Short mmCIF file of C-alpha atoms in Angstrom, two decimals:
data_model
loop_
_atom_site.label_atom_id
_atom_site.label_comp_id
_atom_site.label_asym_id
_atom_site.label_seq_id
_atom_site.Cartn_x
_atom_site.Cartn_y
_atom_site.Cartn_z
CA UNK A 271 -172.37 54.23 -147.93
CA UNK A 272 -175.13 56.45 -146.41
CA UNK A 273 -178.20 56.87 -148.25
CA UNK A 274 -177.78 60.69 -148.52
CA UNK A 275 -174.40 60.13 -150.23
CA UNK A 276 -176.14 57.61 -152.59
CA UNK A 277 -178.79 59.85 -153.75
CA UNK A 278 -176.52 62.78 -154.26
CA UNK A 279 -173.99 60.69 -156.25
CA UNK A 280 -176.44 59.66 -158.87
CA UNK A 281 -176.50 62.93 -160.94
CA UNK A 282 -172.79 63.41 -160.62
CA UNK A 283 -172.06 59.71 -161.01
CA UNK A 284 -173.88 59.52 -164.38
CA UNK A 285 -171.87 62.56 -165.64
CA UNK A 286 -168.61 61.06 -164.18
CA UNK A 287 -169.24 57.58 -165.80
CA UNK A 288 -170.25 58.74 -169.24
CA UNK A 289 -167.79 61.39 -169.40
CA UNK A 290 -164.93 59.28 -167.99
CA UNK A 291 -165.57 56.54 -170.50
CA UNK A 292 -165.63 58.94 -173.31
CA UNK A 293 -162.37 60.43 -172.09
CA UNK A 294 -160.82 56.94 -171.82
CA UNK A 295 -161.92 56.08 -175.35
CA UNK A 296 -160.27 59.18 -176.78
CA UNK A 297 -157.21 58.50 -174.73
CA UNK A 298 -157.05 54.84 -176.01
CA UNK A 299 -157.41 56.22 -179.75
CA UNK A 300 -154.57 58.67 -179.24
CA UNK A 301 -152.36 56.20 -177.52
CA UNK A 302 -152.75 53.70 -180.52
CA UNK A 303 -152.61 56.29 -183.28
CA UNK A 304 -150.72 59.44 -182.19
CA UNK A 305 -148.18 58.38 -179.63
CA UNK A 306 -146.26 56.12 -181.87
CA UNK A 307 -145.78 59.11 -184.30
CA UNK A 308 -145.09 61.77 -181.68
CA UNK A 309 -144.83 61.40 -177.90
CA UNK A 310 -144.88 65.14 -177.47
CA UNK A 311 -147.97 65.65 -179.45
CA UNK A 312 -149.70 62.84 -177.73
CA UNK A 313 -148.91 64.25 -174.24
CA UNK A 314 -150.43 67.70 -175.31
CA UNK A 315 -153.58 66.26 -176.66
CA UNK A 316 -153.84 63.63 -173.98
CA UNK A 317 -153.62 66.30 -171.30
CA UNK A 318 -156.22 68.41 -172.95
CA UNK A 319 -158.55 65.45 -173.10
CA UNK A 320 -157.95 64.40 -169.42
CA UNK A 321 -158.65 67.88 -168.14
CA UNK A 322 -162.16 67.59 -169.21
CA UNK A 323 -162.67 64.89 -166.51
CA UNK A 324 -160.41 66.65 -163.86
CA UNK A 325 -162.59 70.03 -164.48
CA UNK A 326 -165.55 67.96 -163.56
CA UNK A 327 -163.88 67.04 -160.26
CA UNK A 328 -163.18 70.67 -159.72
CA UNK A 329 -166.63 71.59 -160.21
CA UNK A 330 -167.69 69.02 -157.77
CA UNK A 331 -165.30 70.59 -155.02
CA UNK A 332 -165.93 74.27 -155.71
CA UNK A 333 -169.48 74.63 -157.22
CA UNK A 334 -171.23 71.73 -155.66
CA UNK A 335 -169.55 71.40 -152.20
CA UNK A 336 -168.49 74.99 -152.01
CA UNK A 337 -164.89 74.12 -151.02
CA UNK A 338 -162.87 77.28 -150.29
CA UNK A 339 -159.06 77.24 -150.97
CA UNK A 340 -156.86 80.03 -149.81
CA UNK A 341 -153.24 80.06 -151.10
CA UNK A 342 -150.22 81.51 -149.23
CA UNK A 343 -146.88 82.09 -150.99
CA UNK A 344 -144.50 84.92 -151.94
CA UNK A 345 -145.07 86.71 -155.21
CA UNK A 346 -142.07 85.42 -156.91
CA UNK A 347 -143.07 81.87 -156.38
CA UNK A 348 -146.63 82.76 -157.51
CA UNK A 349 -145.28 84.27 -160.79
CA UNK A 350 -143.14 81.05 -161.43
CA UNK A 351 -146.05 78.42 -160.60
CA UNK A 352 -147.29 76.96 -163.85
CA UNK A 353 -144.43 78.41 -165.89
CA UNK A 354 -141.78 75.84 -164.78
CA UNK A 355 -141.32 72.16 -164.17
CA UNK A 356 -141.62 71.32 -160.26
CA UNK A 357 -141.49 68.49 -157.81
CA UNK A 358 -144.36 68.94 -155.30
CA UNK A 359 -144.01 67.75 -151.74
CA UNK A 360 -147.22 68.07 -149.76
CA UNK A 361 -148.32 66.74 -146.42
CA UNK A 362 -150.95 63.90 -147.13
CA UNK A 363 -153.78 65.33 -145.10
CA UNK A 364 -156.87 63.32 -146.46
CA UNK A 365 -158.22 61.41 -149.43
CA UNK A 366 -159.25 64.69 -151.25
CA UNK A 367 -155.66 65.91 -151.48
CA UNK A 368 -155.43 64.60 -155.03
CA UNK A 369 -158.54 66.52 -156.03
CA UNK A 370 -157.19 69.69 -154.18
CA UNK A 371 -154.02 69.17 -156.14
CA UNK A 372 -155.99 69.34 -159.43
CA UNK A 373 -157.83 72.38 -158.27
CA UNK A 374 -154.71 74.25 -157.60
CA UNK A 375 -153.05 73.22 -160.82
CA UNK A 376 -156.07 74.37 -162.73
CA UNK A 377 -155.84 77.84 -161.08
CA UNK A 378 -152.18 78.19 -161.99
CA UNK A 379 -152.42 76.81 -165.60
CA UNK A 380 -150.99 73.52 -165.10
CA UNK A 381 -153.96 71.19 -165.04
CA UNK A 382 -153.04 69.38 -168.41
CA UNK A 383 -149.62 68.36 -166.82
CA UNK A 384 -150.49 67.62 -163.21
CA UNK A 385 -148.84 64.31 -162.59
CA UNK A 386 -148.72 62.29 -159.34
CA UNK A 387 -146.87 59.39 -157.78
CA UNK A 388 -149.52 57.05 -156.40
CA UNK A 389 -150.09 53.51 -155.10
CA UNK A 390 -150.38 50.86 -157.73
CA UNK A 391 -153.86 49.78 -156.84
CA UNK A 392 -155.27 53.20 -157.89
CA UNK A 393 -154.38 52.29 -161.43
CA UNK A 394 -157.20 49.74 -161.66
CA UNK A 395 -159.98 52.03 -160.54
CA UNK A 396 -162.24 52.33 -163.47
CA UNK A 397 -162.03 55.68 -165.25
CA UNK A 398 -159.96 57.66 -162.71
CA UNK A 399 -157.24 55.12 -162.79
CA UNK A 400 -157.23 54.47 -166.48
CA UNK A 401 -157.24 58.23 -167.19
CA UNK A 402 -154.17 58.53 -164.75
CA UNK A 403 -152.32 55.61 -166.45
CA UNK A 404 -152.74 57.19 -169.88
CA UNK A 405 -151.46 60.52 -168.51
CA UNK A 406 -148.28 58.97 -167.16
CA UNK A 407 -148.82 58.86 -163.52
CA UNK A 408 -146.31 56.90 -161.70
CA UNK A 409 -147.70 53.90 -159.66
CA UNK A 410 -145.83 52.20 -156.94
CA UNK A 411 -146.12 48.91 -155.13
CA UNK A 412 -144.69 50.32 -151.80
CA UNK A 413 -141.93 47.65 -152.19
CA UNK A 414 -138.74 49.46 -152.87
CA UNK A 415 -137.07 46.27 -154.62
CA UNK A 416 -140.04 46.45 -157.16
CA UNK A 417 -140.45 50.26 -157.28
CA UNK A 418 -136.88 51.70 -157.63
CA UNK A 419 -136.20 50.82 -161.36
CA UNK A 420 -139.85 51.79 -162.37
CA UNK A 421 -139.49 55.13 -160.55
CA UNK A 422 -136.06 56.07 -162.22
CA UNK A 423 -137.59 55.03 -165.75
CA UNK A 424 -140.65 57.02 -165.20
CA UNK A 425 -138.76 60.11 -163.95
CA UNK A 426 -136.26 59.96 -166.90
CA UNK A 427 -139.19 59.65 -169.25
CA UNK A 428 -140.21 63.18 -168.25
CA UNK A 429 -137.11 64.86 -169.74
CA UNK A 430 -138.85 65.63 -172.98
CA UNK A 431 -142.19 66.64 -171.40
CA UNK A 432 -143.50 69.41 -173.82
CA UNK A 433 -144.95 71.74 -171.29
CA UNK A 434 -144.37 72.72 -167.67
CA UNK A 435 -145.42 69.86 -165.43
CA UNK A 436 -146.00 69.37 -161.74
CA UNK A 437 -145.23 66.14 -160.29
CA UNK A 438 -146.54 65.42 -156.89
CA UNK A 439 -144.88 62.99 -154.42
CA UNK A 440 -146.50 62.29 -151.03
CA UNK A 441 -143.22 61.63 -149.09
CA UNK A 442 -145.17 60.29 -145.99
CA UNK A 443 -146.24 57.45 -148.17
CA UNK A 444 -149.78 57.15 -146.86
CA UNK A 445 -152.72 59.56 -145.39
CA UNK A 446 -152.60 61.01 -142.01
CA UNK A 447 -154.72 59.26 -139.48
CA UNK A 448 -154.56 59.24 -135.61
CA UNK A 449 -153.30 55.57 -135.53
CA UNK A 450 -150.54 56.24 -138.03
CA UNK A 451 -149.59 59.51 -136.29
CA UNK A 452 -149.31 57.62 -133.01
CA UNK A 453 -147.12 55.00 -134.63
CA UNK A 454 -144.96 57.77 -136.03
CA UNK A 455 -144.67 59.38 -132.53
CA UNK A 456 -143.61 56.06 -130.94
CA UNK A 457 -141.03 55.50 -133.74
CA UNK A 458 -139.73 58.98 -133.41
CA UNK A 459 -139.43 58.55 -129.52
CA UNK A 460 -137.51 55.32 -129.97
CA UNK A 461 -134.90 56.85 -132.43
CA UNK A 462 -134.71 60.00 -130.43
CA UNK A 463 -136.13 62.19 -133.34
CA UNK A 464 -138.47 65.16 -133.07
CA UNK A 465 -141.74 63.93 -132.19
CA UNK A 466 -144.43 64.93 -134.95
CA UNK A 467 -147.88 66.34 -133.98
CA UNK A 468 -149.31 67.13 -137.44
CA UNK A 469 -147.47 65.12 -139.94
CA UNK A 470 -145.96 61.61 -140.35
CA UNK A 471 -142.31 60.85 -140.76
CA UNK A 472 -141.37 60.84 -144.39
CA UNK A 473 -140.10 57.85 -146.40
CA UNK A 474 -137.26 59.42 -148.00
CA UNK A 475 -136.02 56.88 -150.63
CA UNK A 476 -138.64 57.84 -153.23
CA UNK A 477 -137.91 61.64 -152.69
CA UNK A 478 -134.35 61.09 -152.92
CA UNK A 479 -134.64 59.17 -156.27
CA UNK A 480 -136.91 61.92 -157.64
CA UNK A 481 -134.35 64.65 -156.78
CA UNK A 482 -131.45 62.77 -158.28
CA UNK A 483 -133.41 61.96 -161.49
CA UNK A 484 -135.08 65.38 -162.02
CA UNK A 485 -132.63 67.98 -160.74
CA UNK A 486 -130.98 68.21 -164.21
CA UNK A 487 -134.34 69.48 -165.93
CA UNK A 488 -136.68 70.45 -163.05
CA UNK A 489 -135.62 73.77 -161.44
CA UNK A 490 -137.72 73.69 -158.20
CA UNK A 491 -139.05 71.83 -155.37
CA UNK A 492 -142.42 73.21 -153.96
CA UNK A 493 -142.86 72.40 -150.32
CA UNK A 494 -146.64 72.30 -149.88
CA UNK A 495 -148.44 72.43 -146.54
CA UNK A 496 -152.16 71.90 -146.27
CA UNK A 497 -154.36 72.66 -143.40
CA UNK A 498 -157.96 72.93 -142.36
CA UNK A 499 -158.77 75.92 -140.05
CA UNK A 500 -160.56 75.24 -136.68
CA UNK A 501 -164.25 74.84 -137.11
CA UNK A 502 -164.09 73.40 -140.60
CA UNK A 503 -164.23 69.63 -141.37
CA UNK A 504 -161.51 67.72 -143.35
CA UNK A 505 -162.51 67.34 -146.81
CA UNK A 506 -163.32 63.87 -148.33
CA UNK A 507 -165.01 62.62 -151.43
CA UNK A 508 -167.85 61.51 -149.21
CA UNK A 509 -168.49 64.89 -147.70
CA UNK A 510 -167.98 66.71 -151.10
CA UNK A 511 -170.80 64.69 -152.55
CA UNK A 512 -172.98 65.51 -149.58
CA UNK A 513 -172.39 69.04 -150.12
CA UNK A 514 -170.48 69.83 -146.83
CA UNK A 515 -168.70 73.00 -147.31
CA UNK A 516 -165.26 73.45 -145.83
CA UNK A 517 -162.03 75.45 -146.34
CA UNK A 518 -158.42 74.42 -146.93
CA UNK A 519 -155.56 76.77 -146.65
CA UNK A 520 -152.30 76.01 -148.50
CA UNK A 521 -148.67 77.40 -148.06
CA UNK A 522 -146.10 76.90 -150.69
CA UNK A 523 -142.42 77.56 -150.33
CA UNK A 524 -140.08 77.21 -153.36
CA UNK A 525 -136.61 75.73 -153.11
CA UNK A 526 -134.32 75.77 -156.06
CA UNK A 527 -133.21 72.30 -156.91
CA UNK A 528 -129.66 73.30 -157.59
CA UNK A 529 -129.42 74.41 -153.80
CA UNK A 530 -130.44 70.97 -152.58
CA UNK A 531 -127.69 68.72 -151.29
CA UNK A 532 -125.70 66.20 -153.44
CA UNK A 533 -125.49 62.87 -151.44
CA UNK A 534 -128.49 60.52 -150.81
CA UNK A 535 -128.17 60.82 -147.11
CA UNK A 536 -128.15 64.62 -147.22
CA UNK A 537 -131.13 64.81 -149.48
CA UNK A 538 -133.07 62.52 -147.34
CA UNK A 539 -132.17 64.55 -144.12
CA UNK A 540 -133.21 67.71 -145.99
CA UNK A 541 -136.69 66.07 -146.64
CA UNK A 542 -136.95 65.03 -143.00
CA UNK A 543 -136.11 68.67 -142.01
CA UNK A 544 -138.62 70.00 -144.24
CA UNK A 545 -141.30 67.83 -142.43
CA UNK A 546 -140.06 68.93 -139.09
CA UNK A 547 -140.49 72.54 -140.28
CA UNK A 548 -144.00 71.75 -141.67
CA UNK A 549 -145.03 70.28 -138.37
CA UNK A 550 -144.04 73.58 -136.52
CA UNK A 551 -145.78 75.49 -139.09
CA UNK A 552 -148.93 73.59 -138.59
CA UNK A 553 -148.66 73.98 -134.91
CA UNK A 554 -148.57 77.74 -135.29
CA UNK A 555 -151.40 77.53 -137.89
CA UNK A 556 -153.48 75.86 -135.32
CA UNK A 557 -153.02 78.78 -132.89
CA UNK A 558 -153.42 81.59 -135.49
CA UNK A 559 -155.50 80.02 -138.02
CA UNK A 560 -153.46 81.55 -140.87
CA UNK A 561 -150.07 81.15 -142.62
CA UNK A 562 -149.28 84.72 -142.23
CA UNK A 563 -149.61 87.69 -144.49
CA UNK A 564 -148.69 86.14 -147.86
CA UNK A 565 -152.30 85.19 -148.99
CA UNK A 566 -152.76 85.34 -152.70
CA UNK A 567 -156.18 86.73 -153.58
CA UNK A 568 -157.56 84.95 -156.67
CA UNK A 569 -160.69 85.22 -158.81
CA UNK A 570 -162.67 82.68 -156.88
CA UNK A 571 -164.31 79.52 -158.27
CA UNK A 572 -163.37 78.24 -161.71
CA UNK A 573 -165.56 79.53 -164.43
CA UNK A 574 -163.80 76.98 -166.89
CA UNK A 575 -164.99 74.17 -164.52
CA UNK A 576 -168.49 75.44 -164.38
CA UNK A 577 -168.60 75.67 -168.25
CA UNK A 578 -167.04 72.31 -168.76
CA UNK A 579 -169.55 70.60 -166.36
CA UNK A 580 -172.63 72.44 -167.58
CA UNK A 581 -171.76 71.70 -171.32
CA UNK A 582 -170.99 67.96 -170.62
CA UNK A 583 -174.17 67.57 -168.39
CA UNK A 584 -176.46 69.12 -170.95
CA UNK A 585 -174.93 66.99 -173.84
CA UNK A 586 -174.78 63.82 -171.88
CA UNK A 587 -178.50 64.02 -170.45
CA UNK A 588 -179.70 65.31 -173.86
CA UNK A 589 -178.19 62.26 -175.46
CA UNK A 590 -179.80 59.91 -172.80
CA UNK A 591 -183.21 61.40 -173.29
CA UNK A 592 -182.93 60.79 -177.06
CA UNK A 593 -181.87 57.20 -176.47
CA UNK A 594 -184.81 56.76 -174.21
CA UNK A 595 -187.17 58.12 -176.85
CA UNK A 596 -185.52 56.08 -179.72
CA UNK A 597 -185.49 52.72 -177.85
CA UNK A 598 -188.54 53.29 -175.67
CA UNK A 599 -186.69 52.69 -172.68
CA UNK A 600 -189.31 54.30 -170.45
CA UNK A 601 -192.45 52.32 -172.01
CA UNK A 602 -191.23 48.72 -171.82
CA UNK A 603 -190.19 46.50 -169.06
CA UNK A 604 -186.97 45.63 -170.86
CA UNK A 605 -186.24 49.20 -171.21
CA UNK A 606 -186.87 50.04 -167.66
CA UNK A 607 -184.67 47.10 -166.74
CA UNK A 608 -181.80 48.52 -168.66
CA UNK A 609 -182.24 51.95 -167.03
CA UNK A 610 -182.39 50.47 -163.58
CA UNK A 611 -179.36 48.35 -164.17
CA UNK A 612 -177.40 51.22 -165.56
CA UNK A 613 -178.20 53.42 -162.46
CA UNK A 614 -177.45 50.54 -160.16
CA UNK A 615 -174.01 50.23 -161.87
CA UNK A 616 -173.27 53.82 -161.58
CA UNK A 617 -174.22 53.92 -157.75
CA UNK A 618 -172.11 50.82 -157.34
CA UNK A 619 -169.16 52.53 -159.01
CA UNK A 620 -169.52 55.65 -156.86
CA UNK A 621 -169.69 53.46 -153.93
CA UNK A 622 -166.33 51.84 -154.88
CA UNK A 623 -164.80 55.22 -155.26
CA UNK A 624 -166.05 56.56 -152.00
CA UNK A 625 -165.13 53.26 -150.07
CA UNK A 626 -161.67 53.33 -151.72
CA UNK A 627 -160.86 56.77 -150.65
CA UNK A 628 -162.19 56.53 -147.03
CA UNK A 629 -159.63 56.45 -144.33
CA UNK A 630 -159.32 53.10 -142.52
CA UNK A 631 -161.02 52.60 -139.23
CA UNK A 632 -159.07 53.62 -136.28
CA UNK A 633 -158.15 51.30 -133.60
CA UNK A 634 -156.09 53.26 -131.19
CA UNK A 635 -158.11 56.40 -131.05
CA UNK A 636 -161.60 57.66 -129.94
CA UNK A 637 -163.26 60.32 -132.05
CA UNK A 638 -165.89 62.79 -130.77
CA UNK A 639 -167.70 65.49 -132.65
CA UNK A 640 -167.09 68.95 -131.65
CA UNK A 641 -169.82 70.93 -130.10
CA UNK A 642 -170.52 72.78 -133.41
CA UNK A 643 -170.75 69.55 -135.35
CA UNK A 644 -168.14 70.63 -137.92
CA UNK A 645 -164.77 69.59 -136.70
CA UNK A 646 -163.60 66.27 -135.49
CA UNK A 647 -161.12 66.11 -132.58
CA UNK A 648 -159.10 63.02 -132.13
CA UNK A 649 -158.24 61.78 -128.65
CA UNK A 650 -155.45 59.36 -128.21
CA UNK A 651 -156.17 56.54 -125.68
#
């Protein structure tokens, strides 16, 4: 990790670690005491507790890094979002998609119940993974033989969810990279399928299972398309920590679950058709820089995220100062050793998170920085 990112990560990292461990402790207490008595009450309280940590992430995106998010959808969909259960199907643009999902959920009043289907390894990430596990995120091995029964059980367990939830499933199965896009294009050509330019070919088994198990109590599928305008860099946890501002535009189209096909094969084809349409939409976006005239004008950055971060920062650093005074941590070699070790552990943890979210090194592509130094163009060899 670059020195600049290390330095910038320390103040946020201290808040993230202390707040995150506090959130995990409260979640564990609620899991052991409240969940056996009332699963519904546990989910409400747990969602509120977890939102303290997610708001800190949103502060990082909006207030620290200056990320701008513009939403495009019709007014009827906008009125329903946050008021109904929904299955979200976005393109997997980058490693910050999950955090952008939290940001969108918070704007529409659904942060406490923003759930996701993620790869199993994420469950073991300290703080973030533990928080997600307590919330009921669905973790998959990427092996259908192992995942099918777990996915069905998890989906059926949402029937009695006490508030409107969003369940996000990344049908592409992995993040977009030039190498993976090249592989998808070769596969599409070999099967005489439409050649994608901006998305990967979706893996439909998980989506089909989600539709079949959710359609009796989830009224809608939100087809979500994320794009970065020309001249802006693709967001990542690394660039956010370094305060590199960018913009993401999001288009959402609502489909009624009852209008989706019935058979497995037809549902799978419906999903593939949506990604073909998504690819065409992104082609048009590249040319025009917009998703049309359906932009929703919101109130801007989240005041709630600012208040939550400011309050937690003050309380945490105030407590740390008091601890230093009480135990003379700044006036003894032993105390200094404790502080240095704690800060080193914080930096190491942030390094793990940044490395985990980084896109893999590309083998079949050559990248060059644009002349303005903001956007990256991918050239296939």
